[in-house]
Coordinates of C-alpha atoms and ligand atoms in Angstrom, one line a residue:
M1 CA 5.1 14.7 4.5
L2 CA 2.8 16.9 2.5
A3 CA 5.3 19.7 2.5
S4 CA 8.1 17.5 1.4
R5 CA 6.0 16.1 -1.4
L6 CA 5.2 19.6 -2.6
I7 CA 8.8 20.5 -2.6
T8 CA 9.6 17.3 -4.6
R9 CA 6.9 18.2 -7.1
T10 CA 8.0 21.8 -7.4
A11 CA 11.6 20.7 -8.0
A12 CA 10.4 18.1 -10.5
R13 CA 8.4 20.7 -12.3
S14 CA 11.3 23.2 -12.5
A15 CA 13.3 20.4 -14.1
F16 CA 10.9 20.3 -17.0
I17 CA 11.7 21.2 -20.5
K18 CA 8.5 23.0 -21.3
Q19 CA 7.5 21.5 -24.5
S20 CA 4.1 20.7 -25.8
S21 CA 4.7 17.6 -27.9
L22 CA 2.6 17.0 -30.9
P23 CA 1.5 13.5 -31.8
T24 CA 4.3 11.8 -33.7
I25 CA 3.4 10.5 -37.1
V26 CA 4.2 6.8 -37.2
S27 CA 6.0 5.6 -40.2
P28 CA 4.3 2.8 -42.2
S29 CA 7.3 0.5 -41.7
T30 CA 6.6 0.4 -37.9
R31 CA 3.0 -0.6 -38.4
W32 CA 1.8 -3.6 -36.5
R33 CA 1.2 -7.1 -37.9
R34 CA -1.6 -8.6 -35.8
G35 CA -3.4 -7.9 -32.6
Y36 CA -6.5 -6.3 -31.1
A37 CA -6.0 -2.6 -31.7
S38 CA -5.5 -0.8 -34.9
Q39 CA -3.4 2.2 -35.5
A40 CA -6.1 3.6 -37.7
E41 CA -8.1 4.0 -34.6
E42 CA -6.1 6.4 -32.4
K43 CA -7.2 6.1 -28.8
D44 CA -7.9 9.0 -26.5
L45 CA -6.0 7.3 -23.8
V46 CA -3.5 4.4 -23.7
I47 CA -2.6 3.1 -20.2
I48 CA 0.5 0.9 -19.6
G49 CA -0.2 -1.2 -16.5
G50 CA -3.4 -2.7 -15.3
G51 CA -2.8 -2.4 -11.5
V52 CA -5.0 -0.3 -9.3
A53 CA -3.7 2.9 -10.8
G54 CA -4.1 1.7 -14.4
Y55 CA -7.4 -0.2 -14.2
V56 CA -9.2 2.5 -12.2
A57 CA -8.0 5.1 -14.7
A58 CA -9.3 2.8 -17.5
I59 CA -12.7 2.4 -16.0
K60 CA -13.0 6.1 -15.2
A61 CA -11.9 7.0 -18.8
G62 CA -14.5 4.6 -20.2
Q63 CA -17.1 6.2 -18.0
E64 CA -16.1 9.7 -19.2
G65 CA -16.6 8.5 -22.8
L66 CA -12.9 8.3 -23.8
K67 CA -11.7 5.6 -26.2
V68 CA -9.3 3.8 -23.9
T69 CA -6.9 0.8 -24.1
C70 CA -5.2 -0.7 -21.1
I71 CA -2.0 -2.9 -21.6
E72 CA -1.1 -5.3 -18.8
K73 CA 1.6 -8.0 -19.0
R74 CA 0.8 -10.1 -15.9
G75 CA -2.1 -11.9 -17.6
A76 CA -4.5 -10.7 -14.9
L77 CA -5.7 -7.3 -14.0
G78 CA -5.4 -5.7 -10.6
G79 CA -1.6 -5.5 -10.4
T80 CA 0.4 -6.0 -7.2
C81 CA -2.6 -5.1 -5.0
L82 CA -5.0 -7.8 -6.2
N83 CA -2.6 -10.5 -7.3
V84 CA 0.3 -10.4 -4.8
G85 CA -0.4 -7.5 -2.4
C86 CA -3.3 -6.1 -0.5
I87 CA -5.9 -8.8 -1.3
P88 CA -4.0 -12.1 -0.8
S89 CA -2.2 -10.7 2.3
K90 CA -5.6 -9.7 3.8
S91 CA -7.0 -13.1 3.1
L92 CA -4.1 -14.8 4.9
L93 CA -4.2 -12.3 7.7
N94 CA -7.9 -12.9 8.3
N95 CA -7.8 -16.6 8.2
S96 CA -4.6 -17.0 10.2
H97 CA -6.2 -14.7 12.8
M98 CA -9.2 -17.0 13.0
Y99 CA -7.0 -20.1 13.3
H100 CA -4.9 -18.4 16.0
S101 CA -8.0 -17.3 17.9
I102 CA -9.6 -20.7 17.7
L103 CA -6.3 -22.2 19.1
H104 CA -5.7 -19.7 21.9
D105 CA -8.8 -17.6 22.5
T106 CA -11.9 -19.7 22.9
K107 CA -12.0 -21.0 26.5
N108 CA -13.0 -17.8 28.2
R109 CA -15.6 -17.2 25.5
G110 CA -17.4 -20.4 26.5
I111 CA -16.5 -22.3 23.3
D112 CA -15.0 -25.7 23.6
V113 CA -13.3 -26.8 20.5
G114 CA -11.8 -30.2 19.6
D115 CA -8.8 -30.9 17.5
V116 CA -7.9 -27.8 15.6
K117 CA -5.7 -28.4 12.6
L118 CA -4.2 -26.1 10.0
N119 CA -4.9 -27.0 6.4
L120 CA -2.4 -24.7 4.7
D121 CA -3.3 -25.8 1.2
A122 CA -7.0 -25.0 1.8
M123 CA -6.0 -21.6 3.3
M124 CA -4.0 -20.8 0.2
K125 CA -6.9 -21.9 -2.0
A126 CA -9.3 -19.6 -0.2
K127 CA -6.8 -16.8 -0.9
D128 CA -6.5 -17.7 -4.6
T129 CA -10.3 -17.9 -4.9
S130 CA -10.6 -14.3 -3.6
V131 CA -7.9 -13.1 -5.9
S132 CA -9.3 -14.7 -9.1
G133 CA -12.9 -13.6 -8.3
L134 CA -11.7 -10.0 -7.9
T135 CA -9.4 -9.9 -11.0
K136 CA -12.2 -11.4 -13.2
G137 CA -14.5 -8.7 -11.7
I138 CA -12.2 -6.0 -13.2
E139 CA -12.3 -7.7 -16.6
F140 CA -16.1 -7.5 -16.4
L141 CA -15.9 -3.8 -15.5
F142 CA -13.6 -3.2 -18.5
K143 CA -16.2 -4.7 -20.8
K144 CA -19.0 -2.8 -19.1
N145 CA -17.2 0.5 -19.6
G146 CA -15.9 -0.2 -23.1
V147 CA -12.2 -0.5 -22.2
E148 CA -10.0 -2.4 -24.6
Y149 CA -7.7 -4.8 -22.7
I150 CA -4.4 -6.0 -24.3
K151 CA -2.4 -8.7 -22.5
G152 CA 1.2 -7.9 -23.2
T153 CA 4.2 -5.8 -22.4
G154 CA 4.1 -2.2 -23.5
T155 CA 7.2 -0.2 -24.7
F156 CA 7.4 3.3 -26.0
A157 CA 8.2 3.3 -29.7
S158 CA 7.6 7.0 -29.9
E159 CA 5.9 9.7 -27.8
N160 CA 2.4 8.5 -29.0
E161 CA 3.0 4.9 -30.0
I162 CA 3.2 1.9 -27.7
K163 CA 4.6 -1.3 -29.1
V164 CA 3.1 -4.3 -27.3
A165 CA 4.8 -7.8 -27.1
L166 CA 1.7 -9.9 -26.7
N167 CA 1.6 -12.5 -24.0
D168 CA 0.4 -15.2 -26.4
G169 CA 3.0 -14.3 -29.0
G170 CA 3.3 -11.7 -31.7
E171 CA 3.3 -8.0 -31.5
T172 CA 0.9 -5.1 -31.9
S173 CA 1.0 -1.4 -31.4
V174 CA -1.4 1.2 -30.1
V175 CA -1.4 5.0 -30.7
G176 CA -2.8 7.3 -28.1
K177 CA -3.5 11.1 -27.9
N178 CA -2.8 10.6 -24.2
I179 CA -0.6 8.0 -22.5
L180 CA -0.7 7.0 -18.8
I181 CA 2.3 5.2 -17.3
A182 CA 1.1 3.1 -14.3
T183 CA 3.7 0.3 -14.1
G184 CA 3.9 0.1 -10.3
S185 CA 6.7 -1.1 -8.2
E186 CA 8.7 -4.2 -7.1
S187 CA 10.3 -5.4 -3.9
T188 CA 13.7 -3.9 -3.2
P189 CA 16.3 -6.7 -3.2
F190 CA 18.8 -7.1 -0.4
P191 CA 22.4 -7.0 -1.8
G192 CA 24.0 -10.5 -1.6
L193 CA 20.8 -12.4 -0.8
E194 CA 19.2 -13.5 -4.0
F195 CA 15.5 -14.2 -4.0
D196 CA 14.4 -17.8 -4.7
E197 CA 10.9 -17.3 -3.3
E198 CA 11.2 -20.4 -1.2
R199 CA 14.0 -19.7 1.4
V200 CA 14.9 -16.1 0.7
I201 CA 11.5 -14.5 -0.2
T202 CA 9.8 -11.3 -1.0
S203 CA 6.2 -10.7 0.1
T204 CA 5.2 -12.6 -3.0
G205 CA 6.9 -15.7 -1.7
A206 CA 5.5 -15.1 1.8
L207 CA 2.0 -15.3 0.3
A208 CA 2.6 -18.8 -1.2
L209 CA 4.9 -20.8 1.2
K210 CA 4.0 -24.5 0.9
K211 CA 4.7 -25.3 4.6
V212 CA 5.0 -23.4 7.8
P213 CA 8.7 -22.7 8.4
E214 CA 10.0 -23.5 11.9
S215 CA 11.7 -20.1 11.9
M216 CA 11.5 -16.9 9.9
I217 CA 13.6 -13.7 10.0
V218 CA 11.9 -10.7 8.6
I219 CA 14.4 -8.0 7.4
G220 CA 12.5 -4.8 7.8
G221 CA 9.8 -3.9 10.4
G222 CA 7.5 -1.9 8.1
I223 CA 3.9 -2.7 7.4
I224 CA 4.5 -5.4 4.8
G225 CA 7.1 -7.2 7.0
L226 CA 4.9 -7.0 10.1
E227 CA 1.7 -8.2 8.3
M228 CA 3.5 -11.2 6.7
G229 CA 5.4 -11.9 9.9
S230 CA 2.1 -11.9 11.8
V231 CA 0.6 -14.5 9.4
W232 CA 3.5 -17.0 9.8
S233 CA 3.9 -16.4 13.5
R234 CA 0.2 -17.2 14.0
L235 CA 0.5 -20.3 11.9
G236 CA 3.4 -21.5 14.1
A237 CA 6.7 -20.1 12.9
K238 CA 9.2 -18.5 15.3
V239 CA 9.4 -15.0 13.8
T240 CA 12.1 -12.5 14.4
V241 CA 11.9 -9.0 13.0
V242 CA 15.2 -7.2 12.4
E243 CA 14.8 -3.4 11.9
F244 CA 17.5 -0.8 11.3
L245 CA 15.5 2.0 13.0
N246 CA 14.6 2.0 16.7
Q247 CA 11.0 1.8 15.9
I248 CA 8.7 -0.5 13.9
G249 CA 5.9 0.5 11.6
G250 CA 7.8 2.6 9.0
P251 CA 7.3 6.2 8.1
G252 CA 4.2 7.9 9.5
M253 CA 3.4 5.6 12.4
D254 CA 3.2 7.6 15.6
N255 CA 5.9 6.7 18.2
E256 CA 3.5 5.9 21.0
V257 CA 1.4 3.8 18.7
A258 CA 4.5 2.0 17.4
K259 CA 5.6 1.1 20.9
T260 CA 2.1 -0.1 21.8
I261 CA 1.8 -2.4 18.8
Q262 CA 5.3 -3.7 19.3
K263 CA 4.4 -4.8 22.8
L264 CA 1.2 -6.5 21.6
L265 CA 3.0 -8.3 18.8
K266 CA 5.7 -9.5 21.2
K267 CA 2.9 -10.8 23.5
Q268 CA 1.7 -12.8 20.5
G269 CA 5.2 -14.4 20.1
M270 CA 7.1 -12.2 17.6
E271 CA 10.6 -11.2 18.5
F272 CA 12.2 -7.8 17.6
K273 CA 15.7 -6.7 17.1
L274 CA 15.5 -2.9 16.6
G275 CA 18.4 -0.6 15.9
T276 CA 20.0 -3.5 14.1
K277 CA 21.3 -3.7 10.6
V278 CA 21.8 -6.9 8.5
V279 CA 25.3 -6.7 7.2
S280 CA 25.4 -9.8 5.0
G281 CA 23.6 -13.1 4.4
D282 CA 24.6 -16.6 3.5
K283 CA 22.2 -19.2 2.0
T284 CA 24.6 -22.0 1.3
G285 CA 23.9 -24.0 4.5
E286 CA 20.7 -25.8 5.6
K287 CA 19.7 -22.6 7.4
I288 CA 20.1 -19.1 6.1
K289 CA 22.7 -17.1 8.2
L290 CA 22.6 -13.4 8.6
E291 CA 25.4 -11.3 10.1
V292 CA 23.8 -8.5 12.0
D293 CA 25.3 -5.5 13.8
S294 CA 24.0 -2.7 15.9
A295 CA 22.9 0.1 13.6
K296 CA 25.4 2.3 15.3
G297 CA 28.1 -0.4 14.9
G298 CA 29.9 -2.6 17.4
K299 CA 27.7 -5.6 18.3
P300 CA 28.1 -8.2 15.6
E301 CA 25.9 -11.3 15.9
T302 CA 24.9 -14.2 13.7
L303 CA 21.2 -15.1 13.3
D304 CA 19.8 -18.0 11.4
A305 CA 16.4 -19.1 10.1
E306 CA 14.8 -21.5 7.8
V307 CA 13.2 -18.7 5.8
V308 CA 14.2 -15.0 5.4
L309 CA 11.7 -12.5 4.3
V310 CA 13.2 -9.4 2.8
A311 CA 10.8 -6.5 3.4
I312 CA 13.0 -3.5 3.2
G313 CA 10.7 -1.5 0.9
R314 CA 9.6 -1.3 -2.7
R315 CA 11.0 0.6 -5.6
P316 CA 9.4 2.0 -8.7
Y317 CA 9.2 -0.4 -11.7
T318 CA 9.8 1.0 -15.2
A319 CA 12.0 -1.7 -16.7
G320 CA 11.4 -2.4 -20.4
L321 CA 9.1 0.6 -20.8
G322 CA 11.6 2.2 -23.2
L323 CA 11.5 5.6 -21.4
E324 CA 14.9 6.3 -23.0
N325 CA 13.2 6.1 -26.4
I326 CA 11.3 9.3 -25.5
G327 CA 13.8 11.0 -23.3
L328 CA 11.9 10.7 -20.0
E329 CA 13.9 11.0 -16.9
L330 CA 13.7 9.2 -13.5
D331 CA 14.8 10.8 -10.2
D332 CA 17.5 9.4 -8.0
R333 CA 15.0 6.9 -6.5
G334 CA 13.8 5.6 -9.9
R335 CA 10.5 7.5 -9.9
V336 CA 9.1 9.0 -13.0
V337 CA 9.3 12.8 -12.7
I338 CA 5.9 14.5 -13.0
D339 CA 4.3 17.8 -12.2
S340 CA 1.3 18.4 -10.0
E341 CA -1.1 17.3 -12.8
Y342 CA 0.8 14.0 -13.3
R343 CA 2.4 15.3 -16.6
T344 CA 5.8 14.2 -17.6
K345 CA 7.9 16.6 -19.7
H346 CA 5.8 15.4 -22.6
S347 CA 2.5 16.9 -21.5
H348 CA 0.3 14.2 -23.0
I349 CA 2.2 11.5 -21.1
R350 CA 1.2 11.2 -17.5
C351 CA 2.3 8.9 -14.7
I352 CA 0.5 7.8 -11.5
G353 CA 0.7 5.2 -8.7
D354 CA 3.7 3.5 -7.2
C355 CA 6.1 4.3 -10.1
T356 CA 6.0 8.0 -9.2
F357 CA 6.1 10.2 -6.1
G358 CA 4.1 9.7 -2.9
P359 CA 3.2 6.8 -0.6
M360 CA 3.0 3.3 -2.2
L361 CA -0.6 2.6 -1.4
A362 CA -3.4 1.3 -3.5
H363 CA -5.9 3.9 -2.4
K364 CA -3.4 6.7 -3.3
A365 CA -3.0 5.1 -6.7
E366 CA -6.8 5.0 -7.1
E367 CA -7.3 8.7 -6.2
E368 CA -4.6 9.7 -8.7
A369 CA -6.2 7.5 -11.4
V370 CA -9.5 9.4 -11.1
A371 CA -7.7 12.8 -10.9
A372 CA -5.5 12.1 -13.9
V373 CA -8.5 11.2 -16.1
E374 CA -10.2 14.3 -14.9
Y375 CA -7.2 16.4 -15.8
I376 CA -7.3 14.9 -19.3
K377 CA -11.1 15.2 -19.8
K378 CA -11.9 18.4 -17.8
G379 CA -8.6 20.1 -17.1
Y380 CA -8.9 19.8 -13.3
G381 CA -8.6 17.1 -10.7
H382 CA -8.1 16.7 -6.9
V383 CA -6.1 14.6 -4.5
N384 CA -5.4 15.7 -1.0
Y385 CA -2.0 14.3 -0.1
G386 CA -2.3 15.5 3.5
V387 CA -5.3 13.2 4.0
I388 CA -4.3 9.7 2.9
P389 CA -4.9 7.1 5.5
S390 CA -2.5 4.2 6.3
V391 CA -3.5 0.9 7.8
M392 CA -1.6 -2.1 9.1
Y393 CA -3.8 -5.2 9.2
T394 CA -2.2 -7.0 12.1
H395 CA -4.3 -7.8 15.2
P396 CA -5.0 -5.4 16.6
E397 CA -4.9 -3.2 13.5
V398 CA -3.0 0.1 13.4
A399 CA -4.4 3.0 11.3
W400 CA -3.6 6.7 11.1
V401 CA -4.3 9.8 9.0
G402 CA -2.9 13.3 9.1
Q403 CA 0.2 14.3 11.1
N404 CA 1.7 12.4 14.0
E405 CA 3.1 13.8 17.2
Q406 CA 6.7 13.8 16.1
E407 CA 5.9 15.6 12.9
L408 CA 4.0 18.3 14.7
K409 CA 6.9 18.7 17.2
D410 CA 9.4 18.9 14.4
A411 CA 7.4 21.5 12.5
N412 CA 6.8 23.5 15.7
I413 CA 3.1 23.2 15.3
P414 CA 1.2 23.6 18.6
Y415 CA -1.2 20.7 19.4
K416 CA -3.1 19.0 22.1
V417 CA -3.7 15.3 22.6
G418 CA -6.7 13.3 23.5
N419 CA -6.4 9.5 24.2
F420 CA -9.1 6.9 24.8
P421 CA -8.2 3.3 25.6
F422 CA -10.3 0.4 24.2
S423 CA -10.2 -1.1 27.7
A424 CA -12.8 1.6 28.6
N425 CA -15.0 0.9 25.5
S426 CA -18.1 -1.3 26.2
R427 CA -18.1 -3.0 22.8
A428 CA -14.4 -3.9 23.0
K429 CA -15.0 -5.2 26.5
T430 CA -17.9 -7.4 25.3
N431 CA -15.7 -8.7 22.5
L432 CA -12.9 -9.4 24.9
D433 CA -10.7 -7.4 22.6
T434 CA -9.5 -4.4 24.5
D435 CA -5.9 -3.8 23.5
G436 CA -5.1 -0.4 22.1
M437 CA -6.3 3.2 22.0
V438 CA -7.5 6.1 19.9
K439 CA -5.2 9.1 19.9
M440 CA -6.2 12.4 18.5
L441 CA -4.1 15.5 17.9
A442 CA -5.8 18.8 17.5
D443 CA -5.1 22.5 17.2
P444 CA -5.1 24.0 20.8
E445 CA -7.0 27.1 19.7
T446 CA -9.5 26.0 17.2
D447 CA -9.7 22.2 18.1
R448 CA -9.3 21.5 14.4
L449 CA -8.2 17.8 14.0
L450 CA -4.6 17.5 12.9
G451 CA -4.1 13.8 13.0
C452 CA -5.6 10.6 14.4
H453 CA -3.7 7.4 15.3
I454 CA -5.5 4.3 16.3
V455 CA -4.2 0.9 17.5
G456 CA -7.1 -1.4 18.2
P457 CA -9.7 -3.7 16.8
N458 CA -11.2 -2.4 13.5
A459 CA -8.8 0.5 13.4
G460 CA -8.7 0.2 9.6
E461 CA -12.5 0.8 9.3
M462 CA -12.6 3.5 12.0
I463 CA -9.9 5.6 10.3
A464 CA -12.4 6.5 7.6
E465 CA -14.2 8.7 10.0
A466 CA -11.1 10.5 10.9
T467 CA -10.2 10.9 7.2
L468 CA -13.6 12.4 6.5
A469 CA -13.2 14.7 9.5
L470 CA -9.8 15.9 8.3
E471 CA -10.9 16.4 4.7
Y472 CA -13.8 18.6 5.9
G473 CA -11.6 20.5 8.5
A474 CA -13.7 19.2 11.4
S475 CA -12.9 20.1 15.0
T476 CA -12.7 17.5 17.7
E477 CA -15.8 19.1 19.2
D478 CA -17.6 18.5 15.8
I479 CA -16.7 14.8 16.1
A480 CA -17.6 14.6 19.8
R481 CA -21.0 16.3 19.2
T482 CA -21.8 13.8 16.5
C483 CA -24.0 11.0 17.8
H484 CA -22.3 7.6 17.7
A485 CA -24.2 4.3 18.0
H486 CA -23.9 2.3 21.2
P487 CA -22.3 -0.1 21.8
T488 CA -19.7 0.4 19.1
L489 CA -16.0 0.6 18.9
A490 CA -16.5 3.9 17.2
E491 CA -17.5 5.3 20.5
A492 CA -13.9 5.2 21.5
F493 CA -13.3 7.5 18.6
K494 CA -15.9 9.9 19.8
E495 CA -14.5 9.8 23.4
A496 CA -10.9 10.4 22.2
A497 CA -12.3 13.6 20.5
M498 CA -14.0 14.6 23.8
A499 CA -10.7 14.0 25.6
T500 CA -9.0 16.3 23.2
Y501 CA -11.1 19.4 23.8
S502 CA -12.8 18.5 27.1
K503 CA -13.0 15.2 29.0
A504 CA -14.0 11.7 28.0
I505 CA -17.0 10.4 29.9
H506 CA -16.0 6.8 30.4
Y507 CA -12.3 7.2 31.3
Ligands
FAD1 C1 2.3 -7.7 0.2 C2 1.7 -6.3 -0.1 C3 0.7 -5.9 0.6 C4 0.1 -4.7 0.4 N1 -1.0 -4.3 1.1 C5 -1.5 -3.1 0.8 C6 -2.7 -2.6 1.5 O1 -3.2 -3.3 2.4 N2 -3.2 -1.4 1.3 C7 -2.6 -0.6 0.3 O2 -3.1 0.5 0.1 N3 -1.5 -1.0 -0.4 C8 -1.0 -2.2 -0.2 N4 0.1 -2.6 -0.9 C9 0.6 -1.7 -1.9 C10 -0.2 -1.7 -3.2 O3 -0.3 -3.0 -3.7 C11 0.4 -0.8 -4.2 O4 0.5 0.5 -3.7 C12 -0.5 -0.7 -5.5 O5 -0.6 -2.0 -6.0 C13 0.1 0.2 -6.5 O6 -0.7 0.2 -7.7 P1 -0.1 0.5 -9.1 O7 -1.2 0.4 -10.1 O8 0.7 1.8 -9.0 O9 1.0 -0.6 -9.3 P2 0.9 -2.2 -9.5 O10 -0.2 -2.7 -8.6 O11 2.3 -2.7 -9.2 O12 0.5 -2.4 -11.0 C14 1.4 -2.2 -12.0 C15 1.1 -3.2 -13.1 O13 1.8 -2.7 -14.3 C16 2.2 -3.9 -15.0 N5 3.3 -3.5 -15.9 C17 4.5 -3.1 -15.5 N6 5.2 -2.8 -16.6 C18 4.5 -3.1 -17.7 C19 4.6 -2.9 -19.1 N7 5.8 -2.5 -19.6 N8 3.6 -3.3 -19.9 C20 2.4 -3.8 -19.4 N9 2.2 -3.9 -18.1 C21 3.2 -3.5 -17.2 C22 2.6 -4.9 -13.9 O14 2.5 -6.2 -14.4 C23 1.5 -4.6 -12.8 O15 0.4 -5.5 -12.9 C24 0.7 -3.8 -0.6 C25 1.8 -4.3 -1.4 C26 2.3 -5.5 -1.1 C27 3.5 -6.0 -1.9

């Protein structure tokens, strides 16, 4: 993945017209009428987009003493992640898991419960409260760090001037020595199935359904589809996941781990149709009908459901930015073309986050935000694209970092494997939560960790240890000789490391 990213970046760089663009002088006729910012006060940095990429860059820039403005059109900071992504989905995942556990997993724990009822409105309210608390928290951090926040839609008027259509009417414009594009991404539509966010939904609709549907088809078995499918399956919907590939989990998930989590999700009631492509959809009837076929062709079938969630991926969002006004190009996947320091062909205009290369993850956007500001302020920055963890917040969770077994095989890189099942871990046993394992891949000669893949309780927290180990070039022996508290799930991590270079004690 790292190699392919570097190639993309190199290709992008060679596509540059090397040109150091001087700030454009703005003609008096284009001067703004009313607003918060004044052209007289040129900013050091103007950021378009107040998602994770944009707001983190804004705070960091404020901390570095830069005069900074952040333009966001949503009316709330935090972007997809806080408003309709990471945060609301994790709220529903957490609370639907509790509901499901209370319904199905209390008897053998010695807990007798009475009538258990779902109050979906209250569950949604809890989600909304978390979201609004966090978005307001960012506004507070903006104030604390001297960031000017403009609520509106930004469009390039020239290479240094951004025109803003203000949310509450009117227009303003801001001039920046440096500009950062951080406009994020949107759900990829499925041709012929128009979103109405009630029956044919994106993840945004899946975060706000007003009732539990009797049946739901999820098109796409990647992380977002499986997380949202899990939520509604736990709350009582019959969920079927249709996936074109023969494996769930999307890019990066280890084969063995993908098979393990599929079995566990099936045990929880989710159905899977792998190697199956959706050919067309029809939403005219009471139920939505999908014509599906084997991915290789030849086995047509009709599926129907009350709700269809389209989760076939996300695409960069740059609509309305006016990139054409400044001659900035996109690649064939709609990504803003940048070099390794996030510069577009106009070196003072940079781009980070979902709207450019790399995995569409909040923590990747965050790393890039800090690095981009450091490049502006200090001339250097750092993001290690080989060490970006991924987490799927189902139960059990799935998490990984570094290379997986298929990638090592494909690249002819020698490796050895160490596995440790949670069924042999004392804490998992006491928690009656023993599904899954930790799998480590290491260099056979040096024991250097190459990748770690976890399916199990708390995998999303545990992966931080593997990420640190990879970042510092630790060997599995380094990990195994590090004392881990007992009884903890993290001991499974230590024992997998032992199994890689020697033998696990408890298995
Ligand atoms: C359901 C779901 C769950 C997810 N869960 C996770 C997770 O658990 N962990 C994880 O790491 N990632 C997760 N993601 C992905 C994560 O949300 C994104 O990677 C992250 O939000 C990208 O940040 P960004 O700042 O690049 O873009 P965004 O968060 O999309 O922010 C871009 C912002 O720019 C604004 N904007 C766009 N154009 C303009 C304009 N012209 N003027 C002004 N403002 C503009 C938009 O309104 C938006 O608020 C999830 C995504 C979804 C959809």
